[in-house]
Each structure stands twice: as structure tokens, then as C-alpha cells.
Short mmCIF file of C-alpha atoms and ligand atoms in Angstrom, two decimals:
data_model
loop_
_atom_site.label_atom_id
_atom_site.label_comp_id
_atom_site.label_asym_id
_atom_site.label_seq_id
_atom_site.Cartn_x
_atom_site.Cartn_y
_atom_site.Cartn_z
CA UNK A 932 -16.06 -23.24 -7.76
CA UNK A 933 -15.85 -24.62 -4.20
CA UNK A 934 -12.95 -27.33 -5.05
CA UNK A 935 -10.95 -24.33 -7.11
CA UNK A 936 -11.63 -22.23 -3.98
CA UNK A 937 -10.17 -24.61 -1.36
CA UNK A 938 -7.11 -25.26 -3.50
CA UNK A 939 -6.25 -21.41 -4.04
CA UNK A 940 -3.13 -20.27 -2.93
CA UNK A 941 -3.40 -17.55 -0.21
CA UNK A 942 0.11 -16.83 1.28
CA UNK A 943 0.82 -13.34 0.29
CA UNK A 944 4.62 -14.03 0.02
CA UNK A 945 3.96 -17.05 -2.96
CA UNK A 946 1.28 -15.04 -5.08
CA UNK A 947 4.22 -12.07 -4.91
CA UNK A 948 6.20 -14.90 -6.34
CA UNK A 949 3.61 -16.17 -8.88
CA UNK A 950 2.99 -12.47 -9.83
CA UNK A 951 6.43 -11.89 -10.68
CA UNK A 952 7.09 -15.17 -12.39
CA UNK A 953 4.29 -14.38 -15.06
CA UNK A 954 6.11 -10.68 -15.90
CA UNK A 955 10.06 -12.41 -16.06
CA UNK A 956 8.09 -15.16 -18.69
CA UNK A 957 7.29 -11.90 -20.45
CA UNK A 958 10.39 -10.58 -19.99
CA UNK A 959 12.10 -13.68 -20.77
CA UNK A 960 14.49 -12.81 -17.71
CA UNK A 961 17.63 -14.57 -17.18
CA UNK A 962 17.89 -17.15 -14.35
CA UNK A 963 20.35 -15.72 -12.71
CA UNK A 964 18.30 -12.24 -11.94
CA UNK A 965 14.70 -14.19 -11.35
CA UNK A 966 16.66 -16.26 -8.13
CA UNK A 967 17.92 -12.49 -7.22
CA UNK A 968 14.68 -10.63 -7.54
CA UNK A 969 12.32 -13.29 -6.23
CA UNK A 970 14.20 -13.46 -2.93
CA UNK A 971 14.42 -10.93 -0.28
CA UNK A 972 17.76 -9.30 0.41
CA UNK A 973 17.61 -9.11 4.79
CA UNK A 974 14.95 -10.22 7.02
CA UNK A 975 15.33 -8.91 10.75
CA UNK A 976 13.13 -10.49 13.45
CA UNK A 977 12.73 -9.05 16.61
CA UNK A 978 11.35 -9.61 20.39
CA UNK A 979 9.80 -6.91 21.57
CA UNK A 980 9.07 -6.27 25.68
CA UNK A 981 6.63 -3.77 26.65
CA UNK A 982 5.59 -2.85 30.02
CA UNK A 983 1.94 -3.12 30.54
CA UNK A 984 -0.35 -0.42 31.73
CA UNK A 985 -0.98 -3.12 34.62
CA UNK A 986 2.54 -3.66 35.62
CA UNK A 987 2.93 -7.00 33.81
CA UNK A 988 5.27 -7.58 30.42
CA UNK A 989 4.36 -9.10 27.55
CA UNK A 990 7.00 -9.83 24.38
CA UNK A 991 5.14 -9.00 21.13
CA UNK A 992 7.38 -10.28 17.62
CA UNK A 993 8.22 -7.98 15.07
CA UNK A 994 9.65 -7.77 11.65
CA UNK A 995 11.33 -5.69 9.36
CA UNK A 996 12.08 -6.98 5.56
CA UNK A 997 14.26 -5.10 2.87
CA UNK A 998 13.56 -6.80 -0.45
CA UNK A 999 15.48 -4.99 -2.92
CA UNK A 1000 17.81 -1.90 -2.80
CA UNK A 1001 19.22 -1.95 -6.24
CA UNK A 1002 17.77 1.12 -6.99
CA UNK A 1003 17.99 2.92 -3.72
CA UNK A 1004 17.36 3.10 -0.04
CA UNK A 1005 14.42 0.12 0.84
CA UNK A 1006 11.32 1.84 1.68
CA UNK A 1007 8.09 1.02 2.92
CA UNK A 1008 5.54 1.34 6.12
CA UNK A 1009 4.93 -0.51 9.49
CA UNK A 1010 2.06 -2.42 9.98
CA UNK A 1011 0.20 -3.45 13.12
CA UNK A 1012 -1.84 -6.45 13.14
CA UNK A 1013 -2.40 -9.86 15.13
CA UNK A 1014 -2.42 -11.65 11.54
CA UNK A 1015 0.75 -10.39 10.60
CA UNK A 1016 3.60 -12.97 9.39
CA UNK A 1017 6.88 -13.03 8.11
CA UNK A 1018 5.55 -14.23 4.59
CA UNK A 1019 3.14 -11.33 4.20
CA UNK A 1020 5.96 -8.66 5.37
CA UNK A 1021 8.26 -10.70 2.97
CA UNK A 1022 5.57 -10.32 0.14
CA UNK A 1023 4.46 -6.47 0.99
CA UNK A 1024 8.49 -5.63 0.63
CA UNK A 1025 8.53 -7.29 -2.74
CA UNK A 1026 5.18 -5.49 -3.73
CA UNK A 1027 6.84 -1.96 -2.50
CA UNK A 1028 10.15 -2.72 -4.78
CA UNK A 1029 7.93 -3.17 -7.75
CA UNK A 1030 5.59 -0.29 -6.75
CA UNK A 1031 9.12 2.04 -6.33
CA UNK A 1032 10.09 0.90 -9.68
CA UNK A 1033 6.29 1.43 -11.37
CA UNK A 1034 6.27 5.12 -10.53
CA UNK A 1035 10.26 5.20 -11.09
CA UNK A 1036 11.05 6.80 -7.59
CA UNK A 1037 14.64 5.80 -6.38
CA UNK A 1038 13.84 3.37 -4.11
CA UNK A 1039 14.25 -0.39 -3.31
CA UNK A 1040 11.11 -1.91 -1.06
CA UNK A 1041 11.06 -2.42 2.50
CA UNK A 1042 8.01 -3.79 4.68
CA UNK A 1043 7.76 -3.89 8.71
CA UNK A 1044 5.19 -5.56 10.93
CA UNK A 1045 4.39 -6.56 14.61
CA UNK A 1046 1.75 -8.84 15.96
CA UNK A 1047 -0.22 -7.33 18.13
CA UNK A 1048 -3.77 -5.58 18.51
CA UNK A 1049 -3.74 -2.19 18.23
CA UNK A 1050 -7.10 -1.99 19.50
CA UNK A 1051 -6.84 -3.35 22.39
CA UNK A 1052 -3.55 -1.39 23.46
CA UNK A 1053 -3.36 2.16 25.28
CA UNK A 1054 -1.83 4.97 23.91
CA UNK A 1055 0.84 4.47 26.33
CA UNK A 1056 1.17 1.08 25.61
CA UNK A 1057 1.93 1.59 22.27
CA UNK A 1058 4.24 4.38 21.98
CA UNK A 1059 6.14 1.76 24.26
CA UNK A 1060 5.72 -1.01 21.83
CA UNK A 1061 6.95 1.26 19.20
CA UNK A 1062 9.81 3.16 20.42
CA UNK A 1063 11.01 -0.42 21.43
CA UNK A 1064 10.57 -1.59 17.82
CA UNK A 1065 12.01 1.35 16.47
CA UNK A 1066 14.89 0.40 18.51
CA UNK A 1067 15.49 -2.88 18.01
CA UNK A 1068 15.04 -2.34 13.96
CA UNK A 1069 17.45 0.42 14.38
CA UNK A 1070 20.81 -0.98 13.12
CA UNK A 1071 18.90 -1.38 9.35
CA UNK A 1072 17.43 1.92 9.36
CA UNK A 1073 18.01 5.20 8.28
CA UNK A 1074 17.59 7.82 5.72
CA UNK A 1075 19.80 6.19 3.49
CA UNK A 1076 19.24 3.01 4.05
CA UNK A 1077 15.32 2.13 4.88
CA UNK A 1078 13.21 4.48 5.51
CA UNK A 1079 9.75 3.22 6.90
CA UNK A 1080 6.35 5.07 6.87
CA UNK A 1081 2.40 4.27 7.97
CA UNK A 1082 0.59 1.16 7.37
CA UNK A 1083 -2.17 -0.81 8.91
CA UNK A 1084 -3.00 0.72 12.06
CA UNK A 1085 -0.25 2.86 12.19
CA UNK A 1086 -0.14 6.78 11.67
CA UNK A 1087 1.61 10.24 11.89
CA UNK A 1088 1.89 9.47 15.80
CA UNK A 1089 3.91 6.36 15.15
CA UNK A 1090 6.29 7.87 12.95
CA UNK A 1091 7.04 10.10 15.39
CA UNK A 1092 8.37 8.32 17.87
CA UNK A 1093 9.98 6.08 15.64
CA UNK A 1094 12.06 9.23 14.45
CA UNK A 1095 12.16 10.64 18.25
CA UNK A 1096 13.57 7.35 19.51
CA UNK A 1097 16.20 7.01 16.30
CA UNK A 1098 17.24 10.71 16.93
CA UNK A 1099 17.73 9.91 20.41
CA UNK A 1100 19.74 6.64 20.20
CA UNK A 1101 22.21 8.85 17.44
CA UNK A 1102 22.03 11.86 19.21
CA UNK A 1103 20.84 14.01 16.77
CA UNK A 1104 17.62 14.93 15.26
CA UNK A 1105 17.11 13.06 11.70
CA UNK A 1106 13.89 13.86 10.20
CA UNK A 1107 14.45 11.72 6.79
CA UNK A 1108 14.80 8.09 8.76
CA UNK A 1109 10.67 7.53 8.51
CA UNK A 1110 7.84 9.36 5.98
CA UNK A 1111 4.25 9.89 6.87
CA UNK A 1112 5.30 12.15 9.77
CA UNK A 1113 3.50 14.70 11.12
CA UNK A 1114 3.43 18.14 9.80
CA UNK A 1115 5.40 19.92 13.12
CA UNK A 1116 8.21 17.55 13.11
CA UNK A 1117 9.15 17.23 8.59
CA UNK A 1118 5.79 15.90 7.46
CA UNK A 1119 4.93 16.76 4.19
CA UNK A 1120 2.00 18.63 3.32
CA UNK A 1121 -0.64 16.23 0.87
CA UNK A 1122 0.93 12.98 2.46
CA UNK A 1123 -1.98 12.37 4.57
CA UNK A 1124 -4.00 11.60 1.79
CA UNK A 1125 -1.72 10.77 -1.32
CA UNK A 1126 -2.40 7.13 -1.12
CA UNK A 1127 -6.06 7.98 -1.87
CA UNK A 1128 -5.41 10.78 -4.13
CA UNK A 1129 -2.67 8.94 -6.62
CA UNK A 1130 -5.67 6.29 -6.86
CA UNK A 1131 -8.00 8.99 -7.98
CA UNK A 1132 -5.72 10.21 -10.02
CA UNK A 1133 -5.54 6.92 -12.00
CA UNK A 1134 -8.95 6.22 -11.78
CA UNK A 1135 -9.75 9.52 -13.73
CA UNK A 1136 -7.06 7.92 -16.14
CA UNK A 1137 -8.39 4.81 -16.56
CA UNK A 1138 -12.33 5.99 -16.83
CA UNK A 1139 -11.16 8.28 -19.91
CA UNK A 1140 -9.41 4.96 -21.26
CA UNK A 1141 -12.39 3.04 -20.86
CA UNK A 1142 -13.98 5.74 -22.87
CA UNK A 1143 -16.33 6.98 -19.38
CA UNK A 1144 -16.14 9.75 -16.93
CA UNK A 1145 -15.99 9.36 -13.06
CA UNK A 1146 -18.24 11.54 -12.20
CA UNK A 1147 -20.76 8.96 -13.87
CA UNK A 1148 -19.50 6.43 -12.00
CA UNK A 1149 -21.02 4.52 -8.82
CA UNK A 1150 -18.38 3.78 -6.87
CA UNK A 1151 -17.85 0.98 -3.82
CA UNK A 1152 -15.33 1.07 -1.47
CA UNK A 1153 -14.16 -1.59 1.09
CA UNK A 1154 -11.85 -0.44 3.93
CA UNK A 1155 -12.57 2.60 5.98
CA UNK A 1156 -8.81 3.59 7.27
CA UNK A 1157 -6.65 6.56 5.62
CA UNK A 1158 -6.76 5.21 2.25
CA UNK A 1159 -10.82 3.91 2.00
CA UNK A 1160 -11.93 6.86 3.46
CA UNK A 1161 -10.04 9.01 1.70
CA UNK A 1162 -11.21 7.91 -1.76
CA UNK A 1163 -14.59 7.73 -0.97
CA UNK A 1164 -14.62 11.29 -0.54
CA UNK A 1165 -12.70 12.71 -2.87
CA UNK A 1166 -14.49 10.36 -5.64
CA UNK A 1167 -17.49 11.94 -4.45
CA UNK A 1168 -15.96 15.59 -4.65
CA UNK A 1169 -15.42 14.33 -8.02
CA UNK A 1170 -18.91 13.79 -8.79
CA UNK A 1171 -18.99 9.82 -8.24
CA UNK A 1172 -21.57 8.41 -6.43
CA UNK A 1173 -20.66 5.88 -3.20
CA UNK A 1174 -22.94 3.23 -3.39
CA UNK A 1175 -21.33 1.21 -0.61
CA UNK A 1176 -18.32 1.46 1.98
CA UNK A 1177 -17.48 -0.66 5.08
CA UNK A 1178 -15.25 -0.51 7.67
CA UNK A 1179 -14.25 -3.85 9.31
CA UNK A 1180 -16.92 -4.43 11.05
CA UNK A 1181 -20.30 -3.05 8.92
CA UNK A 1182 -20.98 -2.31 5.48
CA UNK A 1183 -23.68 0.32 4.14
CA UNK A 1184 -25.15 -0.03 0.86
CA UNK A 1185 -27.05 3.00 -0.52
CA UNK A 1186 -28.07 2.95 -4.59
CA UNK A 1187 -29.23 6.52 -4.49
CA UNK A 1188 -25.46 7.16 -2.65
CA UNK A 1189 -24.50 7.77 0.70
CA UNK A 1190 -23.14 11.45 1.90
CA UNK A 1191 -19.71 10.96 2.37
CA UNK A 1192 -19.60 13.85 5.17
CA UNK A 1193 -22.24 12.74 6.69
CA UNK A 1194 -20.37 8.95 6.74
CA UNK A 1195 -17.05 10.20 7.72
CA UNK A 1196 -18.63 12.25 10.54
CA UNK A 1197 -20.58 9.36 12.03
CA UNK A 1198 -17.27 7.72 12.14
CA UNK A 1199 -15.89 9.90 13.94
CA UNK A 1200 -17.71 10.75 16.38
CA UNK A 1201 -18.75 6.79 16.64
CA UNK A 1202 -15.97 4.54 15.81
CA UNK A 1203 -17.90 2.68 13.53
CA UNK A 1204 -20.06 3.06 10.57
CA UNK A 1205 -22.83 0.96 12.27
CA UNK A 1206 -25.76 2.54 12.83
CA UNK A 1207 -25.36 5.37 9.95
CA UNK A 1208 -29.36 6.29 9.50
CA UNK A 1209 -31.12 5.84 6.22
CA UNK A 1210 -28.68 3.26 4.96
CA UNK A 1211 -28.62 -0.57 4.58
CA UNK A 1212 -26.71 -2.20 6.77
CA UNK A 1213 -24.57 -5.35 5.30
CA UNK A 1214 -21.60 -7.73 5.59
CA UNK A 1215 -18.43 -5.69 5.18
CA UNK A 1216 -17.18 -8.12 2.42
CA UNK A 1217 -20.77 -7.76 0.72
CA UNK A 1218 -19.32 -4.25 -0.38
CA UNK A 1219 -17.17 -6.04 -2.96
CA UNK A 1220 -20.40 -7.43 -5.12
CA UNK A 1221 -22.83 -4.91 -4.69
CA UNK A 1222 -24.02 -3.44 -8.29
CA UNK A 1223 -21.36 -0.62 -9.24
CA UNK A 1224 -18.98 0.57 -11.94
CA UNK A 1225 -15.50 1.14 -9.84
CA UNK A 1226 -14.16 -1.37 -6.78
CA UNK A 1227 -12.07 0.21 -4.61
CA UNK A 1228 -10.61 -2.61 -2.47
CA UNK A 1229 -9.01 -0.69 0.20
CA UNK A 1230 -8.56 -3.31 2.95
CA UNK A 1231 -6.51 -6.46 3.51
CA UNK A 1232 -4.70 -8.74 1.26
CA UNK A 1233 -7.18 -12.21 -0.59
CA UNK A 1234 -10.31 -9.81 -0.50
CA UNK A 1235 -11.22 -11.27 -4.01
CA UNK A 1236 -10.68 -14.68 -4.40
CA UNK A 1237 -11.97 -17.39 -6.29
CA UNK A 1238 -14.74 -17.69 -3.61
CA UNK A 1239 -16.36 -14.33 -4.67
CA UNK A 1240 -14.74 -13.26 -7.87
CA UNK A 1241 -17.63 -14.44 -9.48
CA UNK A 1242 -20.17 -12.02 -8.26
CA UNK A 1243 -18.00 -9.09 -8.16
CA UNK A 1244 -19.81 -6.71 -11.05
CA UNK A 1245 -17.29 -3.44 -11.59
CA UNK A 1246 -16.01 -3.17 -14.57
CA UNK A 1247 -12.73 -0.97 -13.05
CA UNK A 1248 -11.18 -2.24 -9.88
CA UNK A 1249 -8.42 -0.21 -8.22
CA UNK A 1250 -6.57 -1.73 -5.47
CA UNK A 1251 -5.98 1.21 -2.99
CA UNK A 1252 -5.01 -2.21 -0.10
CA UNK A 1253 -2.17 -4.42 -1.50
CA UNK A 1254 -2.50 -7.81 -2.37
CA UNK A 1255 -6.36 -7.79 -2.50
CA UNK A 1256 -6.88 -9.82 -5.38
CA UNK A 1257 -5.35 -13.41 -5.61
CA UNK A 1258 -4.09 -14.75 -8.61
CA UNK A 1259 -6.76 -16.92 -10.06
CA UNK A 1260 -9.31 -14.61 -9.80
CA UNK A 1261 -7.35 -12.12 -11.31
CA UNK A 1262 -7.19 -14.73 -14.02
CA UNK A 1263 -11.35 -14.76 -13.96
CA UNK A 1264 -11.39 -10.90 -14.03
CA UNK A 1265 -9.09 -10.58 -17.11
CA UNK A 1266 -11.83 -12.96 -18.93
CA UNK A 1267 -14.55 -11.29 -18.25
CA UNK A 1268 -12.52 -7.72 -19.37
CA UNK A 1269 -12.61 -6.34 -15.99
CA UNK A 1270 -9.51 -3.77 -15.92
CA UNK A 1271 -7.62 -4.08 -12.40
CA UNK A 1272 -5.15 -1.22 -11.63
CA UNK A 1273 -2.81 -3.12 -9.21
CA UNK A 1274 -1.95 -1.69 -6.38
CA UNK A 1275 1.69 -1.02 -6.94
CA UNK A 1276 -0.04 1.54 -9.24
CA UNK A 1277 -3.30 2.52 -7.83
CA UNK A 1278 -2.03 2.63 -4.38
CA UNK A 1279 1.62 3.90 -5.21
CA UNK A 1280 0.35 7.71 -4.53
CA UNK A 1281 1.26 7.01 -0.78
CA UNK A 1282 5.12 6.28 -1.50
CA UNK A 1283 5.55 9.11 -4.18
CA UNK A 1284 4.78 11.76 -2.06
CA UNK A 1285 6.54 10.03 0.83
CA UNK A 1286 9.76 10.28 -1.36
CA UNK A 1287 8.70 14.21 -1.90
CA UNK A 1288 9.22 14.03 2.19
CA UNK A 1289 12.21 12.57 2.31
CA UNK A 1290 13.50 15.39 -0.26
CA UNK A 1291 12.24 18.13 1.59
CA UNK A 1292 13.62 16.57 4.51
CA UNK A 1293 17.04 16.73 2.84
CA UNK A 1294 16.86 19.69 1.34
CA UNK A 1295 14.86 21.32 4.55
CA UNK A 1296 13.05 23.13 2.18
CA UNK A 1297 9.05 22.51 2.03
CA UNK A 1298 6.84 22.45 -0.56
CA UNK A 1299 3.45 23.79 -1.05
CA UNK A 1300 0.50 20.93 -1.21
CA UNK A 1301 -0.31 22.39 -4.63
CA UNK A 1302 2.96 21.35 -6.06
CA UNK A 1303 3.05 18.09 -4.20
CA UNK A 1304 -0.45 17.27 -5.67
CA UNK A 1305 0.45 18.24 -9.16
CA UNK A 1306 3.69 16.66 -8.84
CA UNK A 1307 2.00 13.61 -8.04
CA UNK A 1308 -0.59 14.06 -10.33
CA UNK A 1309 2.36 13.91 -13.06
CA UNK A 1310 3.85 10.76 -12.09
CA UNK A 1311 0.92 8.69 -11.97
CA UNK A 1312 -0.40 9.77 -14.98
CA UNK A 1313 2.96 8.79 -16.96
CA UNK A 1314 2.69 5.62 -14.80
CA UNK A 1315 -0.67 4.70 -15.69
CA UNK A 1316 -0.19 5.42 -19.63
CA UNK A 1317 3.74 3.64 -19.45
CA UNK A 1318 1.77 0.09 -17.68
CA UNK A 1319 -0.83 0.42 -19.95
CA UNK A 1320 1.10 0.82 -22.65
CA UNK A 1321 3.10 -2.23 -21.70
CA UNK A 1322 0.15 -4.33 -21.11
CA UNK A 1323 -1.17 -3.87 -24.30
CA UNK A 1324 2.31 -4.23 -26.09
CA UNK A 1325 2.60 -7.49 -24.46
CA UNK A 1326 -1.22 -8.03 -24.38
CA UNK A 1327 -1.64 -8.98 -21.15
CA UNK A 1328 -3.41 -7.52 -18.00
CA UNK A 1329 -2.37 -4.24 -16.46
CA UNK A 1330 -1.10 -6.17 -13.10
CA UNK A 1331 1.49 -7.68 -15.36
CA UNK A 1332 2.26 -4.79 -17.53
CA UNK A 1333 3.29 -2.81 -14.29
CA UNK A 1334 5.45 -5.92 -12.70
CA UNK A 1335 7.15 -6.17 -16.78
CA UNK A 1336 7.81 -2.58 -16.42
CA UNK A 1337 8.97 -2.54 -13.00
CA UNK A 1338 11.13 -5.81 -13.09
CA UNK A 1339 12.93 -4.52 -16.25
CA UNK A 1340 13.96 -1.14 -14.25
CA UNK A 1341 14.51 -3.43 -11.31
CA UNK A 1342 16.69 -5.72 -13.83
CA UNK A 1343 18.54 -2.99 -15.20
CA UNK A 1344 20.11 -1.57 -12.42
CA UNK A 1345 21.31 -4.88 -10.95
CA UNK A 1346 23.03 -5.86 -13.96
CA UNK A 1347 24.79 -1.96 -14.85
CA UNK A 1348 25.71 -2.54 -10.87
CA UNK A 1349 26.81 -6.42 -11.44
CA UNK A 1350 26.86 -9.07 -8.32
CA UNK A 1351 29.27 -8.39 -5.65
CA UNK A 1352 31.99 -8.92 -5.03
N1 LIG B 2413 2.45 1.71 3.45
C1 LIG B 2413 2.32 2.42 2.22
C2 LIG B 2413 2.38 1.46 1.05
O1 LIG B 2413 2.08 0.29 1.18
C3 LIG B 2413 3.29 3.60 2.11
C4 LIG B 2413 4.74 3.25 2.11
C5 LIG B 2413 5.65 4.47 2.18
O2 LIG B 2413 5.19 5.59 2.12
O3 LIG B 2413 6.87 4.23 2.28
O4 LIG B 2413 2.67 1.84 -0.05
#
């Protein structure tokens, strides 16, 4: 285990290429459209200077990636980390072109990133560091062209000033240039929570598959941001019971269940979800072998790898984080008959009802959160059965069944459209 651990590949941007290698095999995809696909289309790095609350300016390096836009606009969110690279923003655009083309939105796949700490910026220093972004990615974006939307560490607050600042440099307001915006200024009502809510939706899918319920289910979820906390709770308004969660810093570990609430209230008021009473306290990455039915990796990319696939005991995984599980131990979970629903499925509720956004932002005509949610609840429902399907036509894991089905849609449209010039 420990030599098959240190040789494991871990850079995001070659599993995305592994991943999609296995589906064209399937596919039997010509040459020509594997060199196309696998690459990405534009890749725009940027220096970014921000004026310190102390007077003092530091140059933070940013990124924006458009993998695909055969079948529309490139789309995809922002993320703020110090780990970020170029090879995970190139991998996370490839992983949004697929996702696009899983739930059949029209929409190529985008990704954006900048190093930097969040945490350890002001507010003021990071509207800075964002509107200076924003305007340095500016030539690339737009509402017809990318369209970018939350990530890691970055919210409804972001969004808007990355539309503020591109409204200002074009001199007129343009609500449809990012998603995930706040409800005042375009948002759309159920976005806040679709990531987590398209993943329940397939869960409840792939339970009655399995031939079990959720509400029978004991659930564990690792990541505490919008889409970890999210599904905690609303697996537990489903009936589910949370028998651990983390954030990155703590995990808790309750068999009886923890009280969402009660969790997401002591986070709030806290910061953390250290020192929750009553519960265990253990390693955040512990979370992913406790005893449960459903893992809900909801964090970072390589959360499952060959050094702990081996002790991970669900029996349904859904990957609300993308790129959590690597490539061999995906291998080691189809084996043992674990079913994975890959996040460019299980996490694909968050782009969906971002493209309802960007159509209401069009149209300027809003939608009420009941039709958004049962909108949504239609399209992953048709996407779940349509990978399944696929996996089992092909018999192969559901990962690959959603990459066959996505690359062929992918596929399609480049060849109807033909290489120009
Ligand atoms: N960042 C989210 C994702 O990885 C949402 C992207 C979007 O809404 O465009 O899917």
C-alpha cells in the first residue's frame, strides 16, 4: 500500500487527463478530437497589485482557464487559495466542460483561481484583490463568452464586484457576466444552495437504485463551506442521520448523530466546529473512514487516495468537492462495489441553476425558488438515470459513464461545427 501510495499521481490537471482517456477508449474516439478535448482552448495569467491595508503592495498571480466552448459560453467559478496552480485551474475547467455536458446545459467549462489567503486578508483587501482580477481577466469575459461564479472561498460578495467592476469598465450595467450573485443585484433565488441540493437530489436517486432509502442512511460529510454544510442539513431534513462532518480544521464524530442546527449555529457564531459539546472531536480527514452508509466528500481535490481508500466503509460516495477521489482508488472502490457519483454529477446542481441565472438575467424575468428547485430536480434526475444507464451499457463505473456521455455531446458538437478555418 505505501509503495502504490508514493507512486500515485496527484496533479489534478493529469488525472482530468487519465479520466478522460478511459471514457474516449470507451468511446473509441478519433485521434484527432482526443488531442482537441484533452487540451485547454486559452489560458490567461495575470499579476495582480493590491494595496495593503498597511500602505505596502503586494502582487498576488491569478488565472483564468477556458477549456472548451464548443457547446457554448465557458463557464465556471473563481477560487481563492494559496495552493492554487495553473494545472488544477487547467483540470477544474476540463471537469466543468464535462459537468456542462453531463447535465446537457449549453455551456463549455471555464475555471479561475488566485493564490492568496483569504483568511488572512481584510474585507477591504479583498474587494481590491478582486475588482483588480476582475479587471485584468476582463478582455475573456462576458455573458457570452465566460461567465464565472463562486468557488473556494469565494461568495455572493465576490461576484459582485466582479460584475460592478465589469459594468464599470463597459459602462453599463451587465448582470449575466458572473452567476452566484447576490439576490439585490440578478441573483437567482435557490443558487445559494443548488450545489448541495442537486447532490441530494441524486443521492435520493441513487439510494432507490441501490434498493435503500436516505432517510435510513448515516451520512458523513467532509468540508464545511456552502456545499458541506449545505448537505449535511438538508440530508438530515431528509431524515439521514450525520454521523460525522469537519471543517478544515476539526472533525466531530457522533454515532447517535449530531444536530445539524445546533452544528451550523456553533459555526457561526464560532468560526469553527471545535469545541461543539457532546461530540467527539477528530482529525478532519478521519471523517472520510468513520462507519457510515453515504460519503459526502465536500472539500478539496486527492481526499481519497490510495493512502486511505482502504478504510473508507460507505457504500455510496457523492463527490459534492471536485476531484476528491484519485484515480487508483477509484479503481479500489469499483472492486469492492462502492458506487461513486462523480462530481460532474453530484456536484453539477451548482452550475444548473447558475445557467437558470444567467437566463433570468437575459430574459430579466425571475423565477420562483419552487420552479428553480423542481427544475433542477428534473435535470439531475434524467442525468443520474442517462450516466447510469451508460455505465451499465458499457459496464463500467458511473465516473466513466458520465465522462462517455459527456465527451460524446462534447464530440458531437465539434465535429457538426468542424475545425476552423
Ligand atoms: N464552482 C462551481 C462548480 O465547480 C459552480 C460553477 C458555476 O456555477 O459556474 O461547479
Amino acid at each position: 500500500m505505501a509503495t502504490a501510495a508514493a507512486q500515485e499521481e496527484l496533479n489534478p490537471f493529469e488525472i482530468a487527463k487519465q479520466q478522460f482517456d478511459r471514457a474516449a477508449d470507451y468511446l473509441e474516439l478519433e485521434q484527432s478530437l482526443r488531442n482537441i478535448l484533452r487540451s485547454a482552448k486559452r489560458q490567461l495569467i495575470v499579476s495582480i497589485p493590491v494595496k495593503m491595508d498597511g500602505g505596502e503592495v503586494k502582487v498576488f498571480e491569478g488565472y483564468r482557464v477556458q477549456h472548451n466552448i464548443a457547446r457554448g459560453p465557458a463557464k465556471g467559478g473563481i477560487r481563492y487559495h494559496p495552493n492554487v496552480t495553473l494545472d488544477e485551474v487547467k483540470a477544474l475547467a476540463s471537469w466543468m466542460t464535462w459537468k456542462c455536458a453531463t447535465v446537457n446545459i449549453p455551456y463549455g467549462g471555464g475555471k479561475g483561481g488566485v493564490i492568496c489567503d483569504p483568511k488572512s486578508l481584510s474585507k477591504d483587501e479583498l474587494e481590491r484583490l478582486t475588482r483588480r482580477y476582475a479587471f485584468e481577466i476582463a478582455p475573456i469575459i462576458g455573458p457570452d463568452r465566460d461567465i464565472p461564479a463562486p468557488d473556494v472561498y469565494t461568495d455572493s460578495q465576490t461576484m459582485a464586484w466582479i460584475m460592478d467592476t465589469l459594468s464599470m469598465v463597459r459602462g453599463h450595467t451587465e448582470l449575466g457576466v458572473v452567476t452566484g450573485k447576490p439576490l439585490s443585484l440578478g441573483g437567482s433565488l435557490g443558487r445559494h444552495e443548488a450545489t448541495a441540493r442537486g447532490a441530494l437530489y441524486a443521492l435520493r436517486e441513487a439510494c432507490s437504485v441501490r434498493g435503500t432509502k436516505l432517510k435510513d442512511a448515516r451520512v458523513a460529510v467532509q468540508g464545511f463551506g456552502n456545499a458541506g454544510s449545505i448537505i449535511a442539513r438538508l440530508v438530515a431534513e431528509d431524515g439521514a442521520r450525520v454521523v460525522a462532518a469537519c471543517d478544515s480544521k476539526c472533525g466531530l464524530h457522533a454515532e447517535n448523530g449530531l444536530d445539524i442546527q445546533a452544528v451550523l449555529k456553533h459555526k457561526e457564531e464560532t468560526g469553527s466546529l471545535s469545541g461543539f459539546p457532546g461530540v467527539k472531536e477528530i482529525a478532519p480527514n478521519d471523517v472520510l473512514e468513520v462507519d457510515c452508509d453515504i460519503l459526502c466528500p465536500s472539500a478539496l481535490e486527492n481526499s481519497i487516495t490510495m493512502a486511505n481508500v482502504g478504510k473508507v466503509k460507505a457504500k455510496i460516495i457523492a463527490e459534492l468537492a471536485n476531484g476528491p477521489t484519485t484515480p487508483a482508488a477509484d479503481r479500489v472502490l469499483e472492486d469492492q462495489g462502492v458506487m461513486v457519483i462523480p462530481d460532474i454529477l453530484a456536484n453539477a446542481g451548482g452550475v444548473t441553476v447558475s445557467y437558470y441565472e444567467w437566463v433570468q438575467d437575459m430574459y430579466s424575468f425571475f423565477w420562483s425558488e419552487k420552479r428553480i428547485n423542481q427544475t433542477l430536480e428534473d435535470t439531475m434526475g434524467d442525468a443520474f438515470h442517462k450516466v447510469h444507464q451508460t455505465a451499465q451499457r458499457h459496464g463500467t463505473d458511473m465516473r466513466t459513464g458520465a465522462y462517455i456521455l459527456a465527451i460524446d455531446r462534447v464530440a458531437e458538437a465539434t465535429r457538426v461545427r468542424g475545425i476552423f478555418p
